[in-house]
Short mmCIF file of C-alpha atoms in Angstrom, two decimals:
data_model
loop_
_atom_site.label_atom_id
_atom_site.label_comp_id
_atom_site.label_asym_id
_atom_site.label_seq_id
_atom_site.Cartn_x
_atom_site.Cartn_y
_atom_site.Cartn_z
CA MET A 1 38.17 89.28 210.02
CA GLU A 2 37.26 85.78 211.14
CA ARG A 3 39.27 84.71 214.17
CA SER A 4 41.21 81.50 214.32
CA ILE A 5 41.06 80.04 217.81
CA LEU A 6 42.50 76.77 219.04
CA HIS A 7 41.54 74.91 222.18
CA ALA A 8 44.20 72.40 223.17
CA ASP A 9 43.28 69.76 225.76
CA CYS A 10 45.88 67.33 227.12
CA ASN A 11 44.21 63.90 227.09
CA LYS A 12 43.96 62.21 230.50
CA PHE A 13 46.68 64.59 231.62
CA TYR A 14 47.82 63.24 235.02
CA ALA A 15 47.56 59.61 233.92
CA SER A 16 49.43 60.29 230.65
CA VAL A 17 52.29 62.01 232.47
CA GLU A 18 52.53 59.12 234.95
CA CYS A 19 52.43 56.51 232.19
CA LEU A 20 55.16 58.34 230.29
CA HIS A 21 57.44 58.18 233.31
CA ARG A 22 56.68 54.55 234.16
CA PRO A 23 56.87 52.44 231.02
CA GLU A 24 56.12 49.34 233.10
CA ILE A 25 52.53 50.42 233.86
CA ARG A 26 51.70 51.70 230.39
CA SER A 27 49.88 48.56 229.32
CA LYS A 28 47.87 48.32 232.55
CA PRO A 29 44.73 50.07 233.79
CA VAL A 30 46.04 53.08 235.71
CA ILE A 31 44.37 55.75 237.78
CA VAL A 32 45.84 58.71 239.59
CA GLY A 33 44.07 58.95 242.93
CA GLY A 34 44.27 60.80 246.23
CA ASP A 35 45.55 59.30 249.46
CA GLU A 36 43.07 56.74 250.77
CA ASP A 37 44.50 56.79 254.30
CA LEU A 38 43.84 60.51 254.47
CA ARG A 39 40.41 59.88 252.97
CA HIS A 40 41.19 61.77 249.79
CA GLY A 41 40.69 58.53 247.90
CA ILE A 42 38.92 59.46 244.70
CA VAL A 43 39.88 58.93 241.07
CA LEU A 44 41.49 62.11 239.70
CA THR A 45 42.21 60.73 236.22
CA LYS A 46 42.36 57.36 234.55
CA ASN A 47 44.12 56.12 231.44
CA GLU A 48 42.37 54.72 228.35
CA ILE A 49 42.58 51.13 229.59
CA ALA A 50 41.01 52.01 232.95
CA SER A 51 38.23 53.90 231.15
CA LYS A 52 37.32 50.69 229.32
CA PHE A 53 36.48 49.14 232.70
CA GLY A 54 33.92 51.88 233.22
CA ILE A 55 35.96 53.74 235.83
CA LYS A 56 34.81 57.32 236.17
CA THR A 57 36.65 60.43 237.33
CA ALA A 58 35.73 61.40 240.93
CA GLU A 59 34.45 57.98 241.96
CA PRO A 60 35.95 56.42 245.12
CA ILE A 61 39.03 54.27 244.58
CA TRP A 62 37.50 51.23 246.32
CA GLN A 63 34.65 51.32 243.82
CA ALA A 64 37.12 51.56 240.93
CA ARG A 65 38.97 48.53 242.33
CA GLN A 66 35.74 46.55 242.35
CA LYS A 67 35.33 47.26 238.65
CA CYS A 68 38.94 46.35 237.94
CA PRO A 69 40.88 44.33 240.56
CA ASP A 70 44.24 44.72 238.76
CA LEU A 71 44.02 48.47 238.86
CA VAL A 72 47.30 50.36 239.35
CA VAL A 73 46.75 53.33 241.68
CA VAL A 74 49.34 56.09 241.45
CA LYS A 75 49.59 58.97 243.91
CA PRO A 76 49.48 62.42 242.31
CA ASN A 77 52.76 64.26 241.73
CA TYR A 78 51.68 67.86 241.27
CA PRO A 79 55.14 69.40 240.72
CA LEU A 80 55.61 67.04 237.77
CA TYR A 81 52.21 67.97 236.32
CA LEU A 82 52.99 71.66 236.73
CA ARG A 83 56.26 71.13 234.86
CA PHE A 84 54.51 69.39 231.97
CA SER A 85 51.80 72.03 231.93
CA ALA A 86 54.50 74.71 231.59
CA LEU A 87 56.23 72.69 228.85
CA THR A 88 53.04 72.48 226.79
CA ARG A 89 52.59 76.22 227.13
CA GLU A 90 56.17 76.77 225.95
CA ILE A 91 55.27 74.94 222.75
CA TYR A 92 52.08 77.00 222.32
CA ALA A 93 54.10 80.18 222.90
CA ASP A 94 56.07 79.48 219.71
CA TYR A 95 52.93 80.38 217.76
CA THR A 96 51.15 83.12 219.69
CA ASP A 97 51.26 85.23 222.82
CA GLN A 98 47.49 84.98 223.27
CA ILE A 99 47.36 81.90 225.48
CA GLU A 100 44.62 81.58 228.04
CA PRO A 101 44.88 78.61 230.39
CA PHE A 102 41.74 76.87 231.64
CA GLY A 103 43.14 74.67 234.37
CA LEU A 104 46.49 72.89 234.09
CA ASP A 105 45.75 70.88 231.00
CA GLU A 106 43.65 73.12 228.78
CA CYS A 107 44.44 76.32 226.91
CA TRP A 108 42.86 78.56 224.34
CA LEU A 109 45.19 80.04 221.74
CA ASP A 110 44.34 82.83 219.33
CA VAL A 111 46.40 82.27 216.18
CA THR A 112 44.56 84.77 213.96
CA GLY A 113 47.72 86.84 213.58
CA SER A 114 50.10 83.88 213.31
CA GLY A 115 49.75 83.48 209.52
CA ILE A 116 53.50 83.10 209.15
CA PHE A 117 53.13 79.57 210.57
CA GLY A 118 50.13 78.72 208.37
CA ASN A 119 46.41 78.67 209.08
CA GLY A 120 44.70 77.39 212.24
CA MET A 121 44.55 73.79 211.04
CA THR A 122 48.24 73.70 210.06
CA ILE A 123 49.27 75.14 213.43
CA ALA A 124 46.98 72.74 215.30
CA GLU A 125 48.44 69.75 213.45
CA GLU A 126 51.96 70.93 214.19
CA ILE A 127 51.22 71.46 217.89
CA ARG A 128 49.60 68.04 218.12
CA ARG A 129 52.64 66.41 216.50
CA ARG A 130 55.16 68.38 218.56
CA VAL A 131 53.51 67.72 221.94
CA LYS A 132 53.50 64.00 221.16
CA PHE A 133 57.13 63.95 220.04
CA GLU A 134 58.61 66.38 222.53
CA LEU A 135 56.60 65.55 225.66
CA GLY A 136 55.36 62.03 225.02
CA ILE A 137 51.73 62.88 225.85
CA THR A 138 48.84 63.59 223.50
CA VAL A 139 46.56 66.57 222.98
CA SER A 140 43.29 66.93 221.15
CA ILE A 141 42.72 70.30 219.55
CA GLY A 142 39.59 72.11 218.39
CA VAL A 143 39.96 74.79 215.72
CA SER A 144 37.19 77.32 215.29
CA TYR A 145 36.26 80.99 215.07
CA ASN A 146 35.16 81.30 218.70
CA LYS A 147 36.27 79.89 222.04
CA ILE A 148 33.11 77.89 222.73
CA PHE A 149 33.21 75.91 219.46
CA ALA A 150 36.99 75.47 219.77
CA LYS A 151 36.41 73.80 223.14
CA LEU A 152 33.66 71.58 221.71
CA GLY A 153 36.08 70.70 218.90
CA SER A 154 38.75 69.50 221.31
CA ASP A 155 36.17 67.25 223.02
CA TYR A 156 34.81 65.94 219.73
CA LYS A 157 37.60 63.54 218.81
CA LYS A 158 40.10 62.17 221.33
CA PRO A 159 42.90 61.37 221.85
CA ASP A 160 45.59 62.89 219.63
CA ALA A 161 43.25 64.49 217.09
CA VAL A 162 42.33 67.82 215.51
CA THR A 163 38.74 68.86 214.76
CA GLN A 164 37.78 71.94 212.83
CA ILE A 165 34.43 73.65 213.34
CA THR A 166 33.68 76.35 210.80
CA LYS A 167 30.77 78.66 210.11
CA ARG A 168 29.80 76.24 207.38
CA ASN A 169 29.91 72.94 209.27
CA PHE A 170 28.96 73.90 212.84
CA LYS A 171 25.31 72.99 212.35
CA ASP A 172 26.34 69.46 211.38
CA ILE A 173 28.97 69.00 214.10
CA VAL A 174 27.85 71.06 217.09
CA TRP A 175 24.09 71.09 216.91
CA PRO A 176 23.48 67.34 217.23
CA LEU A 177 25.60 67.19 220.44
CA PRO A 178 23.77 66.82 223.77
CA ALA A 179 23.01 70.11 225.51
CA GLN A 180 25.19 69.12 228.44
CA ASN A 181 28.33 69.26 226.28
CA LEU A 182 28.01 73.04 226.06
CA LEU A 183 30.22 75.00 228.46
CA TYR A 184 28.35 75.83 231.69
CA VAL A 185 25.43 73.50 231.08
CA GLY A 186 25.67 71.44 234.25
CA ARG A 187 23.47 68.74 235.63
CA SER A 188 20.66 70.96 236.85
CA THR A 189 20.58 73.23 233.80
CA ALA A 190 20.51 70.15 231.58
CA ALA A 191 17.57 68.80 233.60
CA ARG A 192 15.77 72.13 233.24
CA PHE A 193 16.38 72.02 229.48
CA ARG A 194 15.14 68.44 229.24
CA SER A 195 11.92 69.30 231.03
CA CYS A 196 11.23 71.79 228.25
CA GLY A 197 12.08 69.37 225.45
CA ILE A 198 15.53 70.83 224.79
CA PHE A 199 17.97 67.97 224.30
CA THR A 200 20.70 69.11 221.94
CA ILE A 201 22.82 72.21 221.44
CA GLY A 202 20.84 72.73 218.23
CA ASP A 203 17.63 72.83 220.27
CA ILE A 204 19.14 75.58 222.44
CA ALA A 205 20.30 77.50 219.38
CA LEU A 206 16.83 77.48 217.86
CA CYS A 207 15.13 78.88 220.97
CA THR A 208 14.67 82.62 221.03
CA PRO A 209 16.91 84.48 223.49
CA GLU A 210 13.76 85.75 225.23
CA TYR A 211 12.49 82.22 225.79
CA LEU A 212 15.85 81.11 227.25
CA HIS A 213 15.87 84.20 229.43
CA MET A 214 12.43 83.34 230.72
CA LEU A 215 13.62 79.81 231.43
CA LEU A 216 16.97 80.49 233.11
CA GLY A 217 17.30 84.19 233.81
CA LYS A 218 20.12 86.20 232.32
CA THR A 219 22.34 83.17 231.68
CA GLY A 220 19.70 82.23 229.10
CA TYR A 221 21.08 84.91 226.78
CA MET A 222 24.55 83.47 227.27
CA TYR A 223 23.48 79.98 226.18
CA HIS A 224 21.84 81.43 223.09
CA VAL A 225 25.07 83.20 222.16
CA PHE A 226 27.17 80.09 222.89
CA ALA A 227 24.98 77.68 220.92
CA ASN A 228 24.84 79.90 217.84
CA GLY A 229 28.58 80.54 217.71
CA LEU A 230 28.12 84.25 218.39
CA ASP A 231 30.51 84.37 221.35
CA ASN A 232 33.21 86.97 220.84
CA GLU A 233 35.09 86.68 224.13
CA PRO A 234 38.78 87.38 223.44
CA VAL A 235 41.63 85.01 224.32
CA SER A 236 43.64 86.85 226.93
CA LYS A 237 47.37 87.35 226.64
CA MET A 238 49.81 85.09 228.37
CA GLY A 239 50.74 86.32 231.83
CA ASN A 240 47.58 88.39 232.17
CA LYS A 241 46.40 87.35 235.56
CA ALA A 242 42.73 87.56 236.33
CA VAL A 243 41.89 89.89 239.18
CA VAL A 244 41.75 87.83 242.36
CA LYS A 245 38.23 87.91 243.77
CA SER A 246 38.49 85.36 246.51
CA ILE A 247 41.08 83.31 248.36
CA GLY A 248 40.18 80.03 250.01
CA ASN A 249 41.39 76.69 251.27
CA SER A 250 39.50 73.54 252.08
CA SER A 251 40.41 70.11 253.31
CA THR A 252 38.94 66.71 253.94
CA ALA A 253 40.00 65.70 257.45
CA PRO A 254 41.91 62.45 257.93
CA ARG A 255 39.14 61.36 260.32
CA ASP A 256 35.59 62.56 260.96
CA LEU A 257 35.42 65.61 263.20
CA GLU A 258 33.30 64.72 266.20
CA ASN A 259 33.20 67.92 268.21
CA GLU A 260 33.82 71.64 268.15
CA GLN A 261 37.40 71.29 269.34
CA ASP A 262 38.27 69.14 266.29
CA VAL A 263 36.62 71.64 263.99
CA LYS A 264 38.49 74.48 265.65
CA VAL A 265 41.88 72.85 265.00
CA LEU A 266 41.17 72.35 261.30
CA MET A 267 39.56 75.78 261.02
CA TYR A 268 42.72 77.43 262.39
CA VAL A 269 44.99 75.49 260.02
CA LEU A 270 42.89 76.66 257.07
CA GLY A 271 42.37 80.17 258.47
CA GLU A 272 46.12 80.66 258.84
CA SER A 273 46.78 79.63 255.28
CA VAL A 274 43.98 81.77 253.82
CA ALA A 275 44.94 84.86 255.84
CA ARG A 276 48.62 84.40 254.99
CA ARG A 277 47.90 84.13 251.27
CA MET A 278 45.71 87.22 251.53
CA ARG A 279 48.43 89.23 253.29
CA GLU A 280 50.89 88.11 250.63
CA GLN A 281 48.66 89.69 247.98
CA GLY A 282 48.33 92.82 250.07
CA PHE A 283 44.60 92.37 250.61
CA CYS A 284 42.23 92.58 253.50
CA CYS A 285 38.71 91.22 253.34
CA LYS A 286 35.24 92.01 254.59
CA THR A 287 33.40 88.72 254.01
CA VAL A 288 34.23 85.28 255.33
CA CYS A 289 32.58 82.22 253.85
CA ILE A 290 32.66 78.65 255.16
CA THR A 291 31.67 75.35 253.60
CA VAL A 292 31.01 72.32 255.76
CA ARG A 293 30.37 68.80 254.51
CA ASP A 294 29.19 66.07 256.83
CA ASN A 295 30.04 62.39 256.49
CA ALA A 296 26.91 61.79 254.40
CA LEU A 297 28.40 64.36 251.97
CA LEU A 298 25.67 66.92 252.62
CA ARG A 299 27.13 70.35 252.19
CA ILE A 300 26.26 73.73 253.61
CA GLU A 301 27.76 77.06 252.69
CA ARG A 302 27.37 80.16 254.88
CA GLN A 303 28.90 83.61 254.84
CA GLY A 304 29.12 86.58 257.15
CA LYS A 305 30.65 90.04 257.29
CA LEU A 306 33.48 91.20 259.52
CA PRO A 307 33.01 94.47 261.44
CA ALA A 308 35.89 96.00 259.45
CA TYR A 309 38.31 95.02 256.69
CA SER A 310 40.88 92.64 258.06
CA ALA A 311 43.62 90.19 257.14
CA ASP A 312 44.06 89.01 260.72
CA THR A 313 44.18 85.23 261.12
CA GLY A 314 42.48 85.32 264.51
CA GLU A 315 39.64 87.57 263.45
CA ILE A 316 38.91 85.63 260.27
CA THR A 317 39.00 82.26 261.99
CA LYS A 318 36.85 83.48 264.87
CA LYS A 319 34.26 84.65 262.35
CA ALA A 320 34.45 81.29 260.60
CA MET A 321 33.91 79.48 263.92
CA GLU A 322 31.00 81.77 264.75
CA LEU A 323 29.38 80.95 261.40
CA PHE A 324 29.97 77.27 262.05
CA ARG A 325 28.42 77.37 265.53
CA LYS A 326 25.40 79.25 264.30
CA ASN A 327 24.69 77.03 261.34
CA TYR A 328 25.82 73.50 262.04
CA ASN A 329 23.48 71.24 263.97
CA TRP A 330 25.83 68.29 264.63
CA ARG A 331 23.35 65.76 263.35
CA ARG A 332 26.32 63.99 261.78
CA PRO A 333 30.10 64.31 262.19
CA VAL A 334 31.95 66.66 259.84
CA ARG A 335 34.03 65.30 256.96
CA SER A 336 35.46 68.40 255.33
CA ILE A 337 35.72 72.13 255.91
CA GLY A 338 36.61 75.12 253.78
CA ILE A 339 37.19 78.82 254.45
CA SER A 340 37.28 81.51 251.82
CA CYS A 341 37.53 85.29 251.99
CA THR A 342 36.02 87.76 249.52
CA ASP A 343 35.25 91.49 249.23
CA PHE A 344 38.84 92.60 249.04
CA GLU A 345 40.41 95.98 249.60
CA GLN A 346 44.09 96.89 249.50
CA GLU A 347 45.55 96.62 252.98
CA ASP A 348 46.60 100.29 253.04
CA PHE A 349 43.11 101.43 252.05
CA PRO A 350 41.93 104.32 254.26
CA ALA A 351 39.66 102.71 256.83
CA GLN A 352 37.12 104.25 259.16
CA LEU A 353 38.53 104.20 262.70
CA ASP A 354 36.42 103.79 265.81
CA LEU A 355 36.60 105.36 269.23
CA TYR A 356 37.47 102.24 271.16
CA GLY A 357 40.90 101.50 269.79
CA CYS A 358 39.91 98.38 267.82
CA ALA A 359 41.97 99.66 264.91
CA GLN A 360 45.02 99.88 267.10
CA ARG A 361 44.51 96.33 268.32
CA ARG A 362 44.00 95.17 264.76
CA ALA A 363 47.21 96.89 263.60
CA LYS A 364 49.11 95.20 266.41
CA ALA A 365 47.68 91.78 265.54
CA GLN A 366 48.57 92.34 261.91
CA ARG A 367 52.18 93.18 262.78
CA LEU A 368 52.38 89.96 264.72
CA ASP A 369 50.87 88.00 261.82
CA LYS A 370 53.38 89.51 259.42
CA THR A 371 56.29 88.61 261.67
CA VAL A 372 55.03 85.04 261.88
CA ASP A 373 54.66 85.00 258.07
CA GLU A 374 58.30 85.99 257.71
CA LEU A 375 59.42 83.32 260.15
CA LYS A 376 57.39 80.71 258.29
CA GLU A 377 58.84 81.89 255.00
CA ARG A 378 62.38 81.43 256.31
CA PHE A 379 62.11 78.41 258.56
CA GLY A 380 59.10 76.48 257.24
CA ASN A 381 55.43 76.35 258.03
CA PHE A 382 55.74 74.50 261.31
CA CYS A 383 58.39 76.68 262.98
CA VAL A 384 55.83 78.77 264.86
CA GLN A 385 52.47 77.29 265.71
CA ARG A 386 49.49 77.99 267.86
CA GLY A 387 49.26 75.88 271.01
CA LEU A 388 45.93 74.62 269.71
CA MET A 389 47.69 72.76 266.88
CA LEU A 390 49.45 70.55 269.40
CA THR A 391 46.19 69.20 270.75
CA ASP A 392 45.74 67.03 267.67
CA ARG A 393 48.77 66.55 265.43
CA GLY A 394 46.81 64.23 263.16
CA LEU A 395 44.43 67.02 262.21
CA SER A 396 46.86 69.93 262.15
CA GLY A 397 49.87 68.22 260.57
CA PHE A 398 49.34 69.38 257.01
CA ASN A 399 50.15 72.58 255.22
CA PRO A 400 47.40 73.92 252.97
CA TYR A 401 49.55 76.94 252.18
CA SER A 402 52.17 75.08 250.14
CA GLU A 403 49.85 72.32 249.01
CA ASN A 404 47.53 74.90 247.56
CA VAL A 405 46.85 73.98 243.94
CA ILE A 406 44.95 76.31 241.70
CA HIS A 407 42.14 74.67 239.79
CA PRO A 408 40.13 75.94 236.83
CA ILE A 409 38.55 79.33 237.25
CA GLY A 410 35.49 80.74 235.56
CA TYR A 411 35.28 81.44 231.86
CA PHE A 412 34.32 85.05 232.38
CA LYS A 413 36.93 87.42 233.62
CA PRO A 414 35.82 89.99 236.18
CA GLN A 415 35.05 93.25 234.43
CA MET B 1 61.50 48.50 227.49
CA ALA B 2 64.68 50.32 228.48
CA ARG B 3 65.99 51.33 231.87
CA LYS B 4 66.41 54.98 232.72
CA VAL B 5 69.99 55.46 233.85
CA TYR B 6 71.10 58.75 235.28
CA VAL B 7 74.70 59.50 234.37
CA ASP B 8 77.47 61.98 235.16
CA VAL B 9 78.21 64.15 232.16
CA LEU B 10 81.20 66.35 231.47
CA ILE B 11 79.99 69.43 229.59
CA LYS B 12 81.46 72.45 227.92
CA GLN B 13 79.52 75.68 228.18
CA ASP B 14 80.49 78.51 225.84
CA ARG B 15 80.16 82.23 226.43
CA GLU B 16 76.75 82.24 224.70
CA GLY B 17 75.49 79.74 227.27
CA ARG B 18 75.38 76.84 224.80
CA ILE B 19 76.01 73.45 226.37
CA THR B 20 77.94 70.66 224.65
CA PRO B 21 78.27 67.30 226.43
CA LEU B 22 81.80 65.86 226.03
CA SER B 23 81.74 62.55 227.87
CA ILE B 24 79.44 60.30 229.88
CA THR B 25 80.43 58.41 233.01
CA TRP B 26 78.44 55.19 233.33
CA GLU B 27 77.10 53.80 236.62
CA ASP B 28 80.14 51.51 237.02
CA GLY B 29 82.59 54.34 236.44
CA ARG B 30 83.44 53.63 232.78
CA VAL B 31 83.87 56.81 230.78
CA TYR B 32 82.59 57.14 227.23
CA GLU B 33 83.84 60.00 225.05
CA ILE B 34 81.20 61.55 222.82
CA ASP B 35 82.67 61.61 219.31
CA LYS B 36 79.99 63.68 217.66
CA ILE B 37 76.60 65.24 218.34
CA THR B 38 74.40 64.98 215.29
CA ARG B 39 71.16 66.52 216.50
CA VAL B 40 69.74 68.46 219.44
CA CYS B 41 65.98 68.74 219.94
CA ASN B 42 63.27 68.57 222.56
CA ALA B 43 61.96 65.04 222.76
CA ALA B 44 60.29 62.48 224.97
CA SER B 45 61.92 59.20 225.85
CA LEU B 46 59.12 56.66 225.55
CA LYS B 47 61.54 53.80 226.16
CA ALA B 48 62.93 55.01 229.48
CA GLY B 49 60.13 57.36 230.51
CA GLY B 50 60.86 61.08 230.59
CA ALA B 51 61.17 64.17 228.46
CA GLY B 52 63.73 66.91 227.96
CA ILE B 53 66.43 68.09 225.58
CA ARG B 54 67.66 65.15 223.52
CA TYR B 55 71.25 65.05 222.26
CA THR B 56 71.83 62.48 219.55
CA CYS B 57 75.42 61.41 220.26
CA VAL B 58 77.79 59.18 218.34
CA ILE B 59 79.86 57.11 220.76
CA ARG B 60 82.24 54.50 219.30
CA ASN B 61 80.36 54.61 215.99
CA LYS B 62 77.04 53.97 217.68
CA GLU B 63 74.17 56.40 217.97
CA THR B 64 72.91 57.04 221.52
CA PHE B 65 70.33 59.41 222.88
CA LEU B 66 71.41 61.50 225.86
CA PHE B 67 68.62 63.43 227.61
CA LEU B 68 68.83 66.52 229.77
CA GLU B 69 65.70 66.41 231.90
CA ASP B 70 65.30 69.50 234.09
CA ASN B 71 68.89 69.53 235.39
CA LYS B 72 69.75 65.83 235.30
CA TRP B 73 71.14 63.73 232.49
CA PHE B 74 69.95 60.25 231.60
CA VAL B 75 70.36 57.65 228.88
CA GLU B 76 68.17 54.76 227.76
CA SER B 77 69.93 51.60 228.82
CA LYS B 78 69.15 48.42 226.92
CA THR B 79 69.76 46.11 229.84
#
């Protein structure tokens, strides 16, 4: 049986929610942007009017202001966006329980078995109308028989529109689109395609899988499947959480980090948050990975293994600092830092002990960490702090733990 | 454009959990009895800016929208 899959994409999500709540800025060019004083000043979303000035997502706010001096810059209000994201999903849930979010503002819905409400197009039209009436924002929806074409459909006509891509019309709609519109064709893959004379999704579809494999390795097969509409990835059920494979935090510092002491402060703030989130999930990790970006935006990423599985803040952060020392040459000051942990095991997993009592020390450190976690849970993040944090309040005075926002994850679920 | 005015609302909640607003207390303390509720639906308020459960109320023969947004009530004021 042919599936009926919808991909619903909230148009200019953050900006639309802000404009709904502030009627006075609706007729002006609006962007939602990070805090410029904290140097998080990039455009997160813009409304239709701001787009007409050529303002692009992710460009610096000062640059956007040069394009449009009357620009209204709004600070992001994540709790509000989370509420609206949940409200859209409540509407979707009236039609199916197969709802797979892709970030806050996008979802796939499988409505194959929802015939009682009509076919895919009828349901899509109804959702589009309801979201507009009930939430005051707009969605564009793609209707198709696989997730990839449904997503292309939702991008095809915006805002507030429904596009259907069927087995009969996909060659007319999908194939003429540029290769880069296909999911997972990024800048470098697109460049690789171009160098071989592949410009459109149709061009990809007409290549043999073997040729694409030769060109790009095993992802080549994936692109062949995507471009020909052969993808049969299911839409997962609501509430099915993907298996967590890594936990990380990163932050752009409010000022450039000039020396190792500065880096250490930020590293400990991040390390504490990452280790705490890991303990909350009942994990311990073997691999620590750091990313460092200097003030010319050059980025390095390095990883290393711990001697044993651990969820100890000190151990993880020490490893992160060791990786930093080994790999960073201080040619330029540091702008942002990230730590992430992977290779998880359950914390009660039977571990190999050693003769020198390291396990005992580790258990003791972990008990201390857990006590501190409980204190922080009850009395707030800043109730117990390391002495190090007091050396620079400007750098340590933020809380990545509660400001942690989950952004889109990969399309493929871990097997 | 309308102003978003948060108001005090006297409600009745029955044993099924259903909520019926009975009267609205305006910013200046004036109380308006709700004579009838003609419709309840989820809706956005484009005029005042917000979204929630919209009660279409008849107050002194005039239709007014009363919104329950999260856990606060507001109306669209014309002034």
